Amino acid sequence: MAVWGDLEQPGADAAAGEEFLRAAFHVLLEEAVRKGTDAAQKVRAGGGRGAGAEGVGPSAERCPQVCEWKEPHELRELLDLELRSHGESADRLLQRCRDVIRYSVKTCHPRFFNQLFSGLDHHALAGRLLTETLNTSQYTYEIAPVFVLMEEVVLAKLRKLVGWDCGDGIFCPGGSISNMYAMNVARFQRFPESRRQGSRALPRLVLFTSEESHYSILKGAAFLGIGTDNVVLVHADERGKMIPEELEKEIERVKSEGAVPFFVSATSGTTVLGAFDPLGPVADVCQRHGLWLHVDVSAGETPLSTPSPTSPHPPRSVLQAAWGGSALLSKKHRHLLAGIERADSVAWNPHKMLTVGLQCSAFLLRDESGLLQRCHGSGATYLFQPDKFYDVTYDTGDKTVQCGRRVDCLKLWLLWKAVGTEGLEQRVDRAFSCTRYLAAELKRRDGFQLVMEPEFLNLCFWFVPPSLRGRQGCADFEVLLGKVAPAIKERMMKEGSMMVGYQPHGARPNFFRQIVTSPAVTRADLDFFLDEIERLGRDL
Amino acid sequence: MEASTCKQDLLQKKKNAVLVDGVILNGPITDSKAGGKFVEEACKIIMEEIIQKADDVTEKLASSLLVYPMYPSLVNRDQHSVERASSHVHSVTACFSSIFSDHPRFFNQLYAGIDYYSLVARFITEALNPSVYTYEVSPVFLLVEEAVIKKMIEFIGWEEGDGIFNPGGSVSNMYAMNLARYKFCPEIKEKGLSGLPRLVLFTSEECHYSMKKAASFLGIGTENVYFVKTDESFKSVSRRGKMIPEELEKQVQRARNEGSAPFLVCATAGTTVLGAFDPLDKIADICEKHDLWLHVDASWGGSALISRKHCRLLHGIQRADSVAWNPHKMLLAGIQCCALLVKDNSDLLKKCYSAKAAYLFQQDKFYDVSYDTGDKSIQCSRRPDAFKFWLMWKALGTTGLEERVNRALALARYLVEEIKKREGFQLLLEPEYANVCFWYIPPSLRKMENGPEFWQKLHQVSVT
């Protein structure tokens, strides 16, 4: 039929596409990868900077560094976001690529300290580019043979570091969802009928976590139908660590109300203070009461309690180690997570300290009875056919609540292959050393005041500008101090020289939270960091 | 690339080597020049082994899958070099070159093919590694997401609305389920479900399995998902696998009579197996009558909205309260690219999901914090999935995307005509979308009588 004439040739121009890809790649490599990671950038002549930036002198030309600040309405104009009916030329599109890179924050920059992730690892990046190009979904062996096998190997390695010889797990789209998995699996393990009948058929379930925990625990409780009122926030000490005696008290209280405690989420490395809950004592409490212990080591928040080996329904505790988990790679620092092997589950985010790239979040389970599969599996016949020509136990996708799932293991695997466990350990140790150096420097300088001695990589401090020094006793001191960090932040962003986060915390006014994870950060960057805060805050 | 050679150089150069805990901090631990070169070389490999072979039908799509000498010690303690790492990239691409989802003969899933613009966008986002929670960290990608959501809403037919990009259609469906539940009874966010009336939702028996997984995950329970019959079960030539509205009405009544609390209907626009489109107008009538939230899972079929010729398949979609739409399927945007769109304009997403964490969503920032949209998500860190769709749209324009959809459906139509002409091929039903479902009856079975033995033998055919 003549109508099919249009179908004779492919509908897209592959040659033009490849040419565009090549051109865009050069832009990307130069503008994002090379410039984005280079701290030796010229600065505005008027700014008078130079200290801390290697080999830099004043220059008439301003180059963007960590960011190039634009107000939202301005940025909208610049980007010309509107989607129209006709396409654009390759040149126009390449310019768009340059603009996007230019106005985006360079999280790979050595002076980006704003979040719990930063930096760029080239091996992991190559892994990510490869992942994108292969564009597959990690549900069945037939569709993603390499990655199904690879995921299993990587998860086994992570479990080994936790201290488990076997177990289960899966990569999730983020630590928040990993924590939700833990909650759901714990609920299912305790009450298998909950899968079918839902939570309304159960008694009121209650879970426990530190008041310092990550907000994903609250979000998770709401999402899973447990309810945020049924999340008990256990008091932490002045260092931000959960108090086991308080946990015990709360569990007793909840039991006396007729509700059912089922889950404790411990945190190894809280988001703000970087505190590590005392896992041994917390595990003891969980064991006594039969609660699941989850540890959030993902930068984590929730404490995990370990199940009791003697209890018929081992308690479930989740260890949130999303942030702090990577300390397990360091022989010197893994003591911070002593007791983690007693957890029932762990959430660990290599996309944080290991600079692997978003997202890379592992949910690890000690159970090896197929709990994850029983909890989530539904056996969809169009995808998980039991009569395939290969061993269908390799079709691991049914263990998840997702259908299509990104391949997150390749970037971590490639990085690990490139540097080895020793290389990763070096990075973790280095990050700790950077923090120690900074803490020591900070103490030497006037006007800087530590919130507390850091145990991990979170360096929390106030900068007290000259105008406020000596006024600590005054009535309005804290109010004024609280305005300092936001003002300095605004200045640093508008100059683009660096980025660091701040927040209030309990009764404490806004303080800075400095995080170093990137292996590219040097002493010069750290000195610059303190110099820059001083410079920007001097006249406040 | 690692510290060993760097260390010595540094010790020589610097008079005051700064040593903390045995670690020298003067220089970086990584060699960024070598790193940049590695990325460049890896991209050459990607270009040669994957991109350039992508549309070549003479390349094998799949080789023997089970004979991999897979890595016995995938992670070990060797010292590695750039060359070694590069060879790993080679190995992975070589192994994986047996499965090309961009090969012209890869028809296995609801996604396939390659779009260069989306790939460039994805490369850019990987290099920049942003997280789309706040404007300060991700200014460009937040604004891009906002613009894309606005455009998608336009195609649905709403004047205003809200939305968010999620890690998958399953997660979008969960969002919708939770939103509907929150609208029904906002207290559930705090109180949970224990002791409440039994919430019930309705969906087609042809729906995606994420409905059940979502019901279980959200604490609603899989037995409270009521499956509505479709016309597939009727032996009629017009059967398509579409939900039967009268059956939905019956189920809703049944649920009410049982004393339970119906709260949500999930219609499907483009079912996974048959590619069926539920009759949205009639279903919307029922939802309106019973005050039920109408969610349309258009993860697969949503892209037909871009085609003026085929958007009639989703007639009535503007009456939905929420829509899940995955451009990574027919529009080739790249995994993952999944939007949940919501008609409500009263910040329902935010009210339902926010936790207002003080360390991230500070209220005293120096810019308008309403741009910090991350708090309407269940996630904390979130990928900039809208950007690849945006760049692709800029490159092709709406007309280009429309051509893509029209072509896909024309290809399906061609295949159907050919199947009808050829002996031994039998269509399951007349498709209205891109899903062409058929049996191949080998010569040995063609004379066999239509009975249980025939069907049993036929069942084995596609497996082999």
PDB file of C-alpha atoms in Angstrom, chain A residues 201-388:
ATOM      1  CA  ALA A 201      -7.209  -4.260  60.419  1.00  0.00           C
ATOM      2  CA  LEU A 202      -4.226  -3.937  62.714  1.00  0.00           C
ATOM      3  CA  PRO A 203      -3.924  -2.461  66.176  1.00  0.00           C
ATOM      4  CA  ARG A 204      -2.384   1.020  66.328  1.00  0.00           C
ATOM      5  CA  LEU A 205       1.230   0.617  65.286  1.00  0.00           C
ATOM      6  CA  VAL A 206       3.884   2.921  66.669  1.00  0.00           C
ATOM      7  CA  LEU A 207       7.448   3.489  65.590  1.00  0.00           C
ATOM      8  CA  PHE A 208      10.320   5.241  67.297  1.00  0.00           C
ATOM      9  CA  THR A 209      13.086   7.419  66.058  1.00  0.00           C
ATOM     10  CA  SER A 210      15.374  10.104  67.393  1.00  0.00           C
ATOM     11  CA  GLU A 211      14.183  13.708  67.476  1.00  0.00           C
ATOM     12  CA  GLU A 212      17.254  14.294  65.303  1.00  0.00           C
ATOM     13  CA  SER A 213      16.156  11.877  62.663  1.00  0.00           C
ATOM     14  CA  HIS A 214      15.598  12.626  59.004  1.00  0.00           C
ATOM     15  CA  TYR A 215      12.162  13.871  58.039  1.00  0.00           C
ATOM     16  CA  SER A 216      11.644  10.950  55.707  1.00  0.00           C
ATOM     17  CA  ILE A 217      10.559   8.896  58.717  1.00  0.00           C
ATOM     18  CA  LEU A 218       7.598  11.190  59.248  1.00  0.00           C
ATOM     19  CA  LYS A 219       6.832  11.298  55.539  1.00  0.00           C
ATOM     20  CA  GLY A 220       7.099   7.536  55.421  1.00  0.00           C
ATOM     21  CA  ALA A 221       4.733   7.042  58.336  1.00  0.00           C
ATOM     22  CA  ALA A 222       2.134   9.249  56.640  1.00  0.00           C
ATOM     23  CA  PHE A 223       2.584   7.587  53.265  1.00  0.00           C
ATOM     24  CA  LEU A 224       2.330   4.070  54.622  1.00  0.00           C
ATOM     25  CA  GLY A 225      -0.890   4.808  56.485  1.00  0.00           C
ATOM     26  CA  ILE A 226       0.703   4.565  59.905  1.00  0.00           C
ATOM     27  CA  GLY A 227       0.252   8.255  60.713  1.00  0.00           C
ATOM     28  CA  THR A 228       2.727  10.872  61.870  1.00  0.00           C
ATOM     29  CA  ASP A 229       1.148  10.927  65.346  1.00  0.00           C
ATOM     30  CA  ASN A 230       2.374   7.385  65.728  1.00  0.00           C
ATOM     31  CA  VAL A 231       5.993   8.345  65.264  1.00  0.00           C
ATOM     32  CA  VAL A 232       7.545   8.877  68.665  1.00  0.00           C
ATOM     33  CA  LEU A 233      10.503  11.238  68.610  1.00  0.00           C
ATOM     34  CA  VAL A 234      12.856  10.074  71.299  1.00  0.00           C
ATOM     35  CA  HIS A 235      14.979  12.638  73.107  1.00  0.00           C
ATOM     36  CA  ALA A 236      18.593  12.976  72.105  1.00  0.00           C
ATOM     37  CA  ASP A 237      21.465  14.148  74.271  1.00  0.00           C
ATOM     38  CA  GLU A 238      23.382  17.390  73.801  1.00  0.00           C
ATOM     39  CA  ARG A 239      25.484  15.691  71.108  1.00  0.00           C
ATOM     40  CA  GLY A 240      22.389  14.737  69.172  1.00  0.00           C
ATOM     41  CA  LYS A 241      22.506  11.027  69.993  1.00  0.00           C
ATOM     42  CA  MET A 242      19.369   9.092  70.905  1.00  0.00           C
ATOM     43  CA  ILE A 243      19.130   8.301  74.609  1.00  0.00           C
ATOM     44  CA  PRO A 244      18.458   4.560  75.015  1.00  0.00           C
ATOM     45  CA  GLU A 245      16.787   5.037  78.422  1.00  0.00           C
ATOM     46  CA  GLU A 246      14.361   7.472  76.842  1.00  0.00           C
ATOM     47  CA  LEU A 247      13.641   4.963  74.102  1.00  0.00           C
ATOM     48  CA  GLU A 248      12.865   2.355  76.731  1.00  0.00           C
ATOM     49  CA  LYS A 249      10.552   4.771  78.540  1.00  0.00           C
ATOM     50  CA  GLU A 250       8.664   5.637  75.391  1.00  0.00           C
ATOM     51  CA  ILE A 251       8.200   2.019  74.420  1.00  0.00           C
ATOM     52  CA  GLU A 252       6.739   1.249  77.837  1.00  0.00           C
ATOM     53  CA  ARG A 253       4.476   4.254  77.619  1.00  0.00           C
ATOM     54  CA  VAL A 254       3.156   3.245  74.213  1.00  0.00           C
ATOM     55  CA  LYS A 255       2.539  -0.320  75.367  1.00  0.00           C
ATOM     56  CA  SER A 256       0.611   0.921  78.358  1.00  0.00           C
ATOM     57  CA  GLU A 257      -1.628   2.872  75.983  1.00  0.00           C
ATOM     58  CA  GLY A 258      -2.534  -0.355  74.233  1.00  0.00           C
ATOM     59  CA  ALA A 259      -0.666   0.434  71.032  1.00  0.00           C
ATOM     60  CA  VAL A 260       1.909  -1.825  69.422  1.00  0.00           C
ATOM     61  CA  PRO A 261       5.519  -0.711  69.069  1.00  0.00           C
ATOM     62  CA  PHE A 262       6.993  -2.433  66.022  1.00  0.00           C
ATOM     63  CA  PHE A 263       9.922  -0.490  64.634  1.00  0.00           C
ATOM     64  CA  VAL A 264      12.861   1.613  65.751  1.00  0.00           C
ATOM     65  CA  SER A 265      14.879   3.650  63.348  1.00  0.00           C
ATOM     66  CA  ALA A 266      18.344   4.568  64.558  1.00  0.00           C
ATOM     67  CA  THR A 267      20.543   7.023  62.760  1.00  0.00           C
ATOM     68  CA  SER A 268      24.194   6.739  62.053  1.00  0.00           C
ATOM     69  CA  GLY A 269      25.130  10.235  61.085  1.00  0.00           C
ATOM     70  CA  THR A 270      22.232  12.642  61.568  1.00  0.00           C
ATOM     71  CA  THR A 271      21.635  15.223  58.901  1.00  0.00           C
ATOM     72  CA  VAL A 272      22.398  18.357  60.853  1.00  0.00           C
ATOM     73  CA  LEU A 273      24.793  17.415  63.632  1.00  0.00           C
ATOM     74  CA  GLY A 274      26.246  14.213  62.185  1.00  0.00           C
ATOM     75  CA  ALA A 275      25.491  12.317  65.367  1.00  0.00           C
ATOM     76  CA  PHE A 276      25.682   8.549  65.711  1.00  0.00           C
ATOM     77  CA  ASP A 277      23.083   6.875  67.868  1.00  0.00           C
ATOM     78  CA  PRO A 278      24.554   4.338  70.313  1.00  0.00           C
ATOM     79  CA  LEU A 279      23.645   1.227  68.372  1.00  0.00           C
ATOM     80  CA  GLY A 280      24.588  -1.368  70.989  1.00  0.00           C
ATOM     81  CA  PRO A 281      22.338  -0.038  73.770  1.00  0.00           C
ATOM     82  CA  VAL A 282      19.568   0.770  71.277  1.00  0.00           C
ATOM     83  CA  ALA A 283      19.800  -2.776  69.924  1.00  0.00           C
ATOM     84  CA  ASP A 284      19.523  -4.087  73.478  1.00  0.00           C
ATOM     85  CA  VAL A 285      16.282  -2.190  73.989  1.00  0.00           C
ATOM     86  CA  CYS A 286      14.891  -3.438  70.694  1.00  0.00           C
ATOM     87  CA  GLN A 287      15.830  -6.968  71.522  1.00  0.00           C
ATOM     88  CA  ARG A 288      14.109  -6.766  74.866  1.00  0.00           C
ATOM     89  CA  HIS A 289      10.902  -5.536  73.329  1.00  0.00           C
ATOM     90  CA  GLY A 290      10.920  -7.445  70.063  1.00  0.00           C
ATOM     91  CA  LEU A 291      11.185  -4.476  67.744  1.00  0.00           C
ATOM     92  CA  TRP A 292      12.653  -4.281  64.242  1.00  0.00           C
ATOM     93  CA  LEU A 293      15.848  -2.246  64.221  1.00  0.00           C
ATOM     94  CA  HIS A 294      16.533  -0.208  61.121  1.00  0.00           C
ATOM     95  CA  VAL A 295      19.637   1.918  60.847  1.00  0.00           C
ATOM     96  CA  ASP A 296      19.632   4.903  58.578  1.00  0.00           C
ATOM     97  CA  VAL A 297      23.239   5.272  57.617  1.00  0.00           C
ATOM     98  CA  SER A 298      22.284   7.293  54.573  1.00  0.00           C
ATOM     99  CA  ALA A 299      22.999  10.571  56.235  1.00  0.00           C
ATOM    100  CA  GLY A 300      20.693   9.134  58.139  1.00  0.00           C
ATOM    101  CA  GLU A 301      18.403   9.554  60.658  1.00  0.00           C
ATOM    102  CA  THR A 302      16.579   6.859  62.244  1.00  0.00           C
ATOM    103  CA  PRO A 303      17.940   4.526  64.623  1.00  0.00           C
ATOM    104  CA  LEU A 304      17.761   0.933  64.183  1.00  0.00           C
ATOM    105  CA  SER A 305      17.265  -1.611  66.745  1.00  0.00           C
ATOM    106  CA  THR A 306      18.388  -5.097  66.345  1.00  0.00           C
ATOM    107  CA  PRO A 307      16.084  -8.008  66.505  1.00  0.00           C
ATOM    108  CA  SER A 308      16.271 -10.500  69.296  1.00  0.00           C
ATOM    109  CA  PRO A 309      17.524 -13.883  68.151  1.00  0.00           C
ATOM    110  CA  THR A 310      15.396 -15.609  70.773  1.00  0.00           C
ATOM    111  CA  SER A 311      12.137 -13.829  70.110  1.00  0.00           C
ATOM    112  CA  PRO A 312       9.680 -15.618  67.813  1.00  0.00           C
ATOM    113  CA  HIS A 313       8.949 -12.338  66.080  1.00  0.00           C
ATOM    114  CA  PRO A 314      12.276 -10.628  66.043  1.00  0.00           C
ATOM    115  CA  PRO A 315      11.792  -6.955  66.442  1.00  0.00           C
ATOM    116  CA  ARG A 316      12.518  -4.879  63.508  1.00  0.00           C
ATOM    117  CA  SER A 317      14.825  -2.026  63.710  1.00  0.00           C
ATOM    118  CA  VAL A 318      15.994  -0.038  60.874  1.00  0.00           C
ATOM    119  CA  LEU A 319      19.337   1.473  60.902  1.00  0.00           C
ATOM    120  CA  GLN A 320      19.457   4.647  59.044  1.00  0.00           C
ATOM    121  CA  ALA A 321      22.983   4.922  57.927  1.00  0.00           C
ATOM    122  CA  ALA A 322      22.337   6.741  54.687  1.00  0.00           C
ATOM    123  CA  TRP A 323      24.896   9.433  55.566  1.00  0.00           C
ATOM    124  CA  GLY A 324      27.193   7.747  58.015  1.00  0.00           C
ATOM    125  CA  GLY A 325      27.334   4.366  56.300  1.00  0.00           C
ATOM    126  CA  SER A 326      30.386   5.108  54.256  1.00  0.00           C
ATOM    127  CA  ALA A 327      32.362   5.324  57.489  1.00  0.00           C
ATOM    128  CA  LEU A 328      32.127   1.530  57.442  1.00  0.00           C
ATOM    129  CA  LEU A 329      34.743   1.601  54.700  1.00  0.00           C
ATOM    130  CA  SER A 330      37.282   3.127  57.036  1.00  0.00           C
ATOM    131  CA  LYS A 331      39.094   0.916  59.506  1.00  0.00           C
ATOM    132  CA  LYS A 332      39.835   4.008  61.536  1.00  0.00           C
ATOM    133  CA  HIS A 333      36.307   5.316  61.764  1.00  0.00           C
ATOM    134  CA  ARG A 334      33.958   2.376  61.525  1.00  0.00           C
ATOM    135  CA  HIS A 335      33.773   2.197  65.295  1.00  0.00           C
ATOM    136  CA  LEU A 336      31.154   4.945  64.998  1.00  0.00           C
ATOM    137  CA  LEU A 337      28.780   2.281  63.755  1.00  0.00           C
ATOM    138  CA  ALA A 338      29.699  -0.396  66.244  1.00  0.00           C
ATOM    139  CA  GLY A 339      26.736  -2.687  66.653  1.00  0.00           C
ATOM    140  CA  ILE A 340      25.347  -2.145  63.173  1.00  0.00           C
ATOM    141  CA  GLU A 341      25.454  -5.859  62.454  1.00  0.00           C
ATOM    142  CA  ARG A 342      22.641  -6.230  64.988  1.00  0.00           C
ATOM    143  CA  ALA A 343      20.254  -4.304  62.777  1.00  0.00           C
ATOM    144  CA  ASP A 344      17.488  -5.957  60.772  1.00  0.00           C
ATOM    145  CA  SER A 345      17.866  -3.491  57.954  1.00  0.00           C
ATOM    146  CA  VAL A 346      20.112  -0.680  56.847  1.00  0.00           C
ATOM    147  CA  ALA A 347      19.642   2.222  54.444  1.00  0.00           C
ATOM    148  CA  TRP A 348      22.927   3.383  52.947  1.00  0.00           C
ATOM    149  CA  ASN A 349      23.456   6.086  50.314  1.00  0.00           C
ATOM    150  CA  PRO A 350      26.748   5.887  48.428  1.00  0.00           C
ATOM    151  CA  HIS A 351      25.620   8.940  46.466  1.00  0.00           C
ATOM    152  CA  LYS A 352      26.529  10.996  49.482  1.00  0.00           C
ATOM    153  CA  MET A 353      30.024  10.485  50.799  1.00  0.00           C
ATOM    154  CA  LEU A 354      31.227   8.282  47.972  1.00  0.00           C
ATOM    155  CA  THR A 355      30.416  10.918  45.288  1.00  0.00           C
ATOM    156  CA  VAL A 356      28.812   8.322  43.128  1.00  0.00           C
ATOM    157  CA  GLY A 357      26.043  10.565  41.797  1.00  0.00           C
ATOM    158  CA  LEU A 358      22.328  10.773  42.501  1.00  0.00           C
ATOM    159  CA  GLN A 359      20.697   8.361  43.020  1.00  0.00           C
ATOM    160  CA  CYS A 360      22.408   5.468  44.679  1.00  0.00           C
ATOM    161  CA  SER A 361      20.650   4.260  47.764  1.00  0.00           C
ATOM    162  CA  ALA A 362      20.853   0.705  49.022  1.00  0.00           C
ATOM    163  CA  PHE A 363      18.242  -0.902  51.202  1.00  0.00           C
ATOM    164  CA  LEU A 364      19.920  -3.860  52.911  1.00  0.00           C
ATOM    165  CA  LEU A 365      18.140  -6.597  54.757  1.00  0.00           C
ATOM    166  CA  ARG A 366      19.553  -9.220  57.069  1.00  0.00           C
ATOM    167  CA  ASP A 367      16.709 -11.623  56.341  1.00  0.00           C
ATOM    168  CA  GLU A 368      17.390 -14.363  53.802  1.00  0.00           C
ATOM    169  CA  SER A 369      14.011 -16.032  53.770  1.00  0.00           C
ATOM    170  CA  GLY A 370      12.689 -14.035  50.826  1.00  0.00           C
ATOM    171  CA  LEU A 371      10.862 -11.551  53.039  1.00  0.00           C
ATOM    172  CA  LEU A 372      11.271  -8.746  50.543  1.00  0.00           C
ATOM    173  CA  GLN A 373       9.778 -10.837  47.767  1.00  0.00           C
ATOM    174  CA  ARG A 374       6.864 -11.981  49.935  1.00  0.00           C
ATOM    175  CA  CYS A 375       6.206  -8.463  51.074  1.00  0.00           C
ATOM    176  CA  HIS A 376       6.172  -6.847  47.643  1.00  0.00           C
ATOM    177  CA  GLY A 377       5.981  -9.517  44.962  1.00  0.00           C
ATOM    178  CA  SER A 378       2.864  -9.687  42.817  1.00  0.00           C
ATOM    179  CA  GLY A 379       3.942 -11.958  39.959  1.00  0.00           C
ATOM    180  CA  ALA A 380       2.625  -9.821  37.090  1.00  0.00           C
ATOM    181  CA  THR A 381       2.219 -12.297  34.273  1.00  0.00           C
ATOM    182  CA  TYR A 382       3.285  -9.946  31.479  1.00  0.00           C
ATOM    183  CA  LEU A 383       6.692  -9.366  33.049  1.00  0.00           C
ATOM    184  CA  PHE A 384       7.479 -12.147  35.487  1.00  0.00           C
ATOM    185  CA  GLN A 385       6.336 -15.131  33.475  1.00  0.00           C
ATOM    186  CA  PRO A 386       7.241 -18.330  35.311  1.00  0.00           C
ATOM    187  CA  ASP A 387       7.758 -20.273  32.050  1.00  0.00           C
ATOM    188  CA  LYS A 388      10.753 -18.368  30.733  1.00  0.00           C
TER     189      LYS A 388
END
